[in-house]
């Protein structure tokens, strides 16, 4: 996430760049596992 501006609850992706689907998928999996109380991989 280093090339993106971040805050506590957000990641800012510039409009002129492609959407990093792999990063978004990884964040979704991380969030799901955290909410469900599952161990991190």
PDB file of C-alpha atoms in Angstrom:
ATOM      1  CA  UNK A   1       0.000   0.000   0.000  1.00  0.00           C
ATOM      2  CA  UNK A   2       3.037   2.225  -0.011  1.00  0.00           C
ATOM      3  CA  UNK A   3       2.249   4.034  -3.288  1.00  0.00           C
ATOM      4  CA  UNK A   4      -1.214   5.037  -2.009  1.00  0.00           C
ATOM      5  CA  UNK A   5      -2.254   7.669   0.497  1.00  0.00           C
ATOM      6  CA  UNK A   6      -3.778   5.988   3.545  1.00  0.00           C
ATOM      7  CA  UNK A   7      -5.558   6.890   6.744  1.00  0.00           C
ATOM      8  CA  UNK A   8      -6.948   4.799   9.591  1.00  0.00           C
ATOM      9  CA  UNK A   9      -9.934   3.586   7.575  1.00  0.00           C
ATOM     10  CA  UNK A  10      -9.238   4.439   3.948  1.00  0.00           C
ATOM     11  CA  UNK A  11      -6.900   3.968   1.012  1.00  0.00           C
ATOM     12  CA  UNK A  12      -6.910   6.681  -1.636  1.00  0.00           C
ATOM     13  CA  UNK A  13      -6.319   5.436  -5.175  1.00  0.00           C
ATOM     14  CA  UNK A  14      -5.763   8.163  -7.798  1.00  0.00           C
ATOM     15  CA  UNK A  15      -8.372   8.308 -10.557  1.00  0.00           C
ATOM     16  CA  UNK A  16      -5.705   8.187 -13.269  1.00  0.00           C
ATOM     17  CA  UNK A  17      -4.351   4.793 -12.118  1.00  0.00           C
ATOM     18  CA  UNK A  18      -5.885   1.343 -12.648  1.00  0.00           C
ATOM     19  CA  UNK A  19      -7.729  -0.149  -9.695  1.00  0.00           C
ATOM     20  CA  UNK A  20      -5.406  -2.604  -7.878  1.00  0.00           C
ATOM     21  CA  UNK A  21      -7.858  -5.504  -7.655  1.00  0.00           C
ATOM     22  CA  UNK A  22      -5.331  -7.800  -5.971  1.00  0.00           C
ATOM     23  CA  UNK A  23      -4.804  -5.256  -3.185  1.00  0.00           C
ATOM     24  CA  UNK A  24      -8.548  -4.744  -2.732  1.00  0.00           C
ATOM     25  CA  UNK A  25      -9.103  -8.515  -2.581  1.00  0.00           C
ATOM     26  CA  UNK A  26      -6.348  -8.921   0.014  1.00  0.00           C
ATOM     27  CA  UNK A  27      -7.836  -6.127   2.138  1.00  0.00           C
ATOM     28  CA  UNK A  28     -11.299  -7.732   1.917  1.00  0.00           C
ATOM     29  CA  UNK A  29      -9.953 -11.122   3.026  1.00  0.00           C
ATOM     30  CA  UNK A  30      -8.008  -9.506   5.878  1.00  0.00           C
ATOM     31  CA  UNK A  31     -11.099  -7.615   7.038  1.00  0.00           C
ATOM     32  CA  UNK A  32     -13.327 -10.702   6.841  1.00  0.00           C
ATOM     33  CA  UNK A  33     -10.869 -12.790   8.848  1.00  0.00           C
ATOM     34  CA  UNK A  34     -10.477 -10.038  11.442  1.00  0.00           C
ATOM     35  CA  UNK A  35     -14.245  -9.623  11.904  1.00  0.00           C
ATOM     36  CA  UNK A  36     -14.756 -13.398  12.178  1.00  0.00           C
ATOM     37  CA  UNK A  37     -11.890 -13.788  14.652  1.00  0.00           C
ATOM     38  CA  UNK A  38      -9.942 -16.108  12.365  1.00  0.00           C
ATOM     39  CA  UNK A  39      -6.138 -16.296  12.497  1.00  0.00           C
ATOM     40  CA  UNK A  40      -4.120 -14.291  10.000  1.00  0.00           C
ATOM     41  CA  UNK A  41      -2.440 -16.217   7.210  1.00  0.00           C
TER      42      UNK A  41
END
